């Protein structure tokens, strides 16, 4: 398992939780932007998970942005094994998150269906700012 976050505080809390679950030895944590994923992860992965936005209780100006998220999502799609799954949680309840969500919808909608299945899940009764989830599965024959 590889994990990326630009804030030391987030990396430390991830490390603590992995330690508590006794699985830290299986993890490599980077205090680095996810846009650098392709430089650090060189083996195919069965799953990739993005929890976008800002750190709860942290500095709201340190948030994921579409320009770098796009590069990271492209890397993740490329690293996925056939039938591997990518899950993205987006937070449109703030301006940057809304911009990121809209761009994500455009990007994922344009993925070729011969290579990827794309699912968009959202709460129908929680208002426009509620978190939304995207699930992408790479097809078996995808290269
Ligand atoms: C909703 S929080 C998720 C925190 C933690 N990574 C988790 O999954 O529980 C969003 C995180 O994205 C991080 N972030 C912002 N820009 C980033 C980037 N370019 N690459 C990786 N993480 C980034 C923030 O520091 C913040 O901790």
Short mmCIF file of N, CA, C and O in Angstrom, two decimals, residues 93-140:
data_model
loop_
_atom_site.label_atom_id
_atom_site.label_comp_id
_atom_site.label_asym_id
_atom_site.label_seq_id
_atom_site.Cartn_x
_atom_site.Cartn_y
_atom_site.Cartn_z
N UNK A 93 -18.80 20.90 -1.69
CA UNK A 93 -19.35 21.90 -0.77
C UNK A 93 -18.50 23.14 -0.59
O UNK A 93 -18.87 24.03 0.16
N UNK A 94 -17.36 23.22 -1.26
CA UNK A 94 -16.55 24.45 -1.25
C UNK A 94 -16.10 24.73 -2.68
O UNK A 94 -16.15 23.82 -3.53
N UNK A 95 -15.68 25.97 -2.95
CA UNK A 95 -15.48 26.40 -4.34
C UNK A 95 -14.48 25.53 -5.10
O UNK A 95 -14.77 25.07 -6.22
N UNK A 96 -13.33 25.27 -4.50
CA UNK A 96 -12.32 24.47 -5.21
C UNK A 96 -12.81 23.03 -5.40
O UNK A 96 -12.57 22.41 -6.43
N UNK A 97 -13.53 22.52 -4.39
CA UNK A 97 -14.05 21.16 -4.47
C UNK A 97 -15.13 21.05 -5.55
O UNK A 97 -15.22 20.02 -6.24
N UNK A 98 -15.91 22.09 -5.71
CA UNK A 98 -16.96 22.10 -6.73
C UNK A 98 -16.32 22.11 -8.13
O UNK A 98 -16.75 21.39 -9.04
N UNK A 99 -15.27 22.92 -8.27
CA UNK A 99 -14.54 22.99 -9.54
C UNK A 99 -13.91 21.62 -9.86
O UNK A 99 -13.96 21.13 -10.99
N UNK A 100 -13.34 21.02 -8.83
CA UNK A 100 -12.68 19.72 -8.99
C UNK A 100 -13.70 18.64 -9.40
O UNK A 100 -13.46 17.83 -10.29
N UNK A 101 -14.86 18.65 -8.72
CA UNK A 101 -15.91 17.68 -9.02
C UNK A 101 -16.39 17.81 -10.47
O UNK A 101 -16.55 16.82 -11.19
N UNK A 102 -16.62 19.06 -10.92
CA UNK A 102 -17.12 19.28 -12.29
C UNK A 102 -16.11 18.78 -13.31
O UNK A 102 -16.46 18.12 -14.29
N UNK A 103 -14.83 19.09 -13.07
CA UNK A 103 -13.78 18.67 -14.00
C UNK A 103 -13.65 17.14 -14.00
O UNK A 103 -13.45 16.52 -15.04
N UNK A 104 -13.81 16.57 -12.82
CA UNK A 104 -13.73 15.11 -12.69
C UNK A 104 -14.85 14.44 -13.49
O UNK A 104 -14.62 13.44 -14.20
N UNK A 105 -16.05 14.99 -13.41
CA UNK A 105 -17.18 14.43 -14.16
C UNK A 105 -16.88 14.48 -15.66
O UNK A 105 -17.09 13.51 -16.39
N UNK A 106 -16.35 15.61 -16.12
CA UNK A 106 -16.01 15.74 -17.54
C UNK A 106 -14.96 14.71 -17.94
O UNK A 106 -15.09 14.02 -18.97
N UNK A 107 -13.93 14.60 -17.12
CA UNK A 107 -12.82 13.69 -17.43
C UNK A 107 -13.29 12.23 -17.43
O UNK A 107 -13.03 11.47 -18.37
N UNK A 108 -14.00 11.83 -16.37
CA UNK A 108 -14.40 10.41 -16.24
C UNK A 108 -15.46 10.03 -17.28
O UNK A 108 -15.49 8.89 -17.74
N UNK A 109 -16.31 11.00 -17.63
CA UNK A 109 -17.36 10.73 -18.64
C UNK A 109 -16.74 10.42 -20.00
O UNK A 109 -17.37 9.76 -20.83
N UNK A 110 -15.54 10.95 -20.22
CA UNK A 110 -14.91 10.78 -21.54
C UNK A 110 -14.04 9.52 -21.61
O UNK A 110 -13.47 9.23 -22.66
N UNK A 111 -13.93 8.76 -20.52
CA UNK A 111 -13.13 7.54 -20.58
C UNK A 111 -13.80 6.52 -21.49
O UNK A 111 -15.03 6.35 -21.44
N UNK A 112 -13.03 5.83 -22.34
CA UNK A 112 -13.65 4.89 -23.28
C UNK A 112 -14.29 3.70 -22.55
O UNK A 112 -13.64 3.05 -21.73
N UNK A 113 -15.57 3.39 -22.85
CA UNK A 113 -16.25 2.29 -22.15
C UNK A 113 -15.65 0.92 -22.45
O UNK A 113 -15.86 -0.03 -21.70
N UNK A 114 -14.89 0.81 -23.53
CA UNK A 114 -14.22 -0.48 -23.82
C UNK A 114 -13.11 -0.74 -22.80
O UNK A 114 -12.68 -1.87 -22.62
N UNK A 115 -12.64 0.32 -22.15
CA UNK A 115 -11.50 0.17 -21.22
C UNK A 115 -11.90 0.35 -19.76
O UNK A 115 -11.26 -0.19 -18.88
N UNK A 116 -12.97 1.15 -19.52
CA UNK A 116 -13.32 1.45 -18.12
C UNK A 116 -14.84 1.49 -17.94
O UNK A 116 -15.56 2.04 -18.77
N UNK A 117 -15.30 0.96 -16.78
CA UNK A 117 -16.68 1.18 -16.34
C UNK A 117 -16.63 2.32 -15.32
O UNK A 117 -15.76 2.30 -14.43
N UNK A 118 -17.51 3.29 -15.46
CA UNK A 118 -17.48 4.45 -14.56
C UNK A 118 -18.84 4.62 -13.89
O UNK A 118 -19.87 4.68 -14.55
N UNK A 119 -18.80 4.70 -12.56
CA UNK A 119 -20.03 4.85 -11.76
C UNK A 119 -19.94 6.14 -10.95
O UNK A 119 -18.86 6.49 -10.44
N UNK A 120 -21.06 6.87 -10.84
CA UNK A 120 -21.11 8.10 -10.05
C UNK A 120 -22.21 7.94 -9.01
O UNK A 120 -23.37 7.73 -9.36
N UNK A 121 -21.85 8.04 -7.73
CA UNK A 121 -22.83 7.88 -6.65
C UNK A 121 -22.96 9.18 -5.89
O UNK A 121 -21.94 9.81 -5.56
N UNK A 122 -24.20 9.57 -5.59
CA UNK A 122 -24.37 10.75 -4.75
C UNK A 122 -25.63 10.64 -3.90
O UNK A 122 -26.56 9.90 -4.24
N UNK A 123 -25.63 11.38 -2.80
CA UNK A 123 -26.80 11.41 -1.93
C UNK A 123 -27.89 12.24 -2.61
O UNK A 123 -27.65 13.38 -3.00
N UNK A 124 -29.08 11.65 -2.75
CA UNK A 124 -30.15 12.38 -3.43
C UNK A 124 -30.91 13.31 -2.49
O UNK A 124 -31.63 14.19 -2.93
N UNK A 125 -30.72 13.15 -1.19
CA UNK A 125 -31.52 13.93 -0.22
C UNK A 125 -30.66 14.77 0.71
O UNK A 125 -31.08 15.12 1.79
N UNK A 126 -29.42 15.08 0.27
CA UNK A 126 -28.52 15.80 1.19
C UNK A 126 -28.05 17.15 0.68
O UNK A 126 -27.11 17.73 1.21
N UNK A 127 -28.65 17.68 -0.36
CA UNK A 127 -28.28 19.01 -0.83
C UNK A 127 -27.09 18.98 -1.77
O UNK A 127 -26.39 17.96 -1.88
N UNK A 128 -26.83 20.11 -2.44
CA UNK A 128 -25.82 20.15 -3.50
C UNK A 128 -24.37 20.04 -3.03
O UNK A 128 -23.49 19.69 -3.79
N UNK A 129 -24.09 20.34 -1.75
CA UNK A 129 -22.69 20.31 -1.29
C UNK A 129 -22.23 18.97 -0.73
O UNK A 129 -21.10 18.83 -0.28
N UNK A 130 -23.11 17.97 -0.77
CA UNK A 130 -22.77 16.68 -0.14
C UNK A 130 -21.65 15.96 -0.91
O UNK A 130 -21.52 16.14 -2.13
N UNK A 131 -20.85 15.16 -0.23
CA UNK A 131 -19.79 14.41 -0.90
C UNK A 131 -20.35 13.50 -2.00
O UNK A 131 -21.48 13.02 -1.89
N UNK A 132 -19.56 13.29 -3.02
CA UNK A 132 -19.95 12.40 -4.12
C UNK A 132 -18.84 11.38 -4.35
O UNK A 132 -17.67 11.67 -4.12
N UNK A 133 -19.25 10.22 -4.80
CA UNK A 133 -18.30 9.13 -4.97
C UNK A 133 -18.25 8.68 -6.43
O UNK A 133 -19.29 8.60 -7.09
N UNK A 134 -17.06 8.44 -6.91
CA UNK A 134 -16.86 7.94 -8.27
C UNK A 134 -16.12 6.61 -8.17
O UNK A 134 -15.16 6.48 -7.41
N UNK A 135 -16.59 5.63 -8.94
CA UNK A 135 -15.94 4.32 -8.94
C UNK A 135 -15.61 3.97 -10.40
O UNK A 135 -16.49 4.04 -11.26
N UNK A 136 -14.37 3.64 -10.64
CA UNK A 136 -13.94 3.27 -12.00
C UNK A 136 -13.34 1.88 -11.95
O UNK A 136 -12.46 1.62 -11.12
N UNK A 137 -13.82 1.00 -12.80
CA UNK A 137 -13.21 -0.33 -12.89
C UNK A 137 -12.56 -0.49 -14.26
O UNK A 137 -13.18 -0.18 -15.29
N UNK A 138 -11.31 -0.94 -14.24
CA UNK A 138 -10.62 -1.18 -15.51
C UNK A 138 -11.14 -2.48 -16.10
O UNK A 138 -11.30 -3.47 -15.38
N UNK A 139 -11.41 -2.48 -17.37
CA UNK A 139 -11.92 -3.70 -18.02
C UNK A 139 -10.83 -4.77 -18.10
O UNK A 139 -9.64 -4.45 -18.08
N UNK A 140 -11.27 -6.00 -18.21
CA UNK A 140 -10.32 -7.13 -18.24
C UNK A 140 -9.32 -7.01 -19.38
O UNK A 140 -8.14 -7.30 -19.23
#
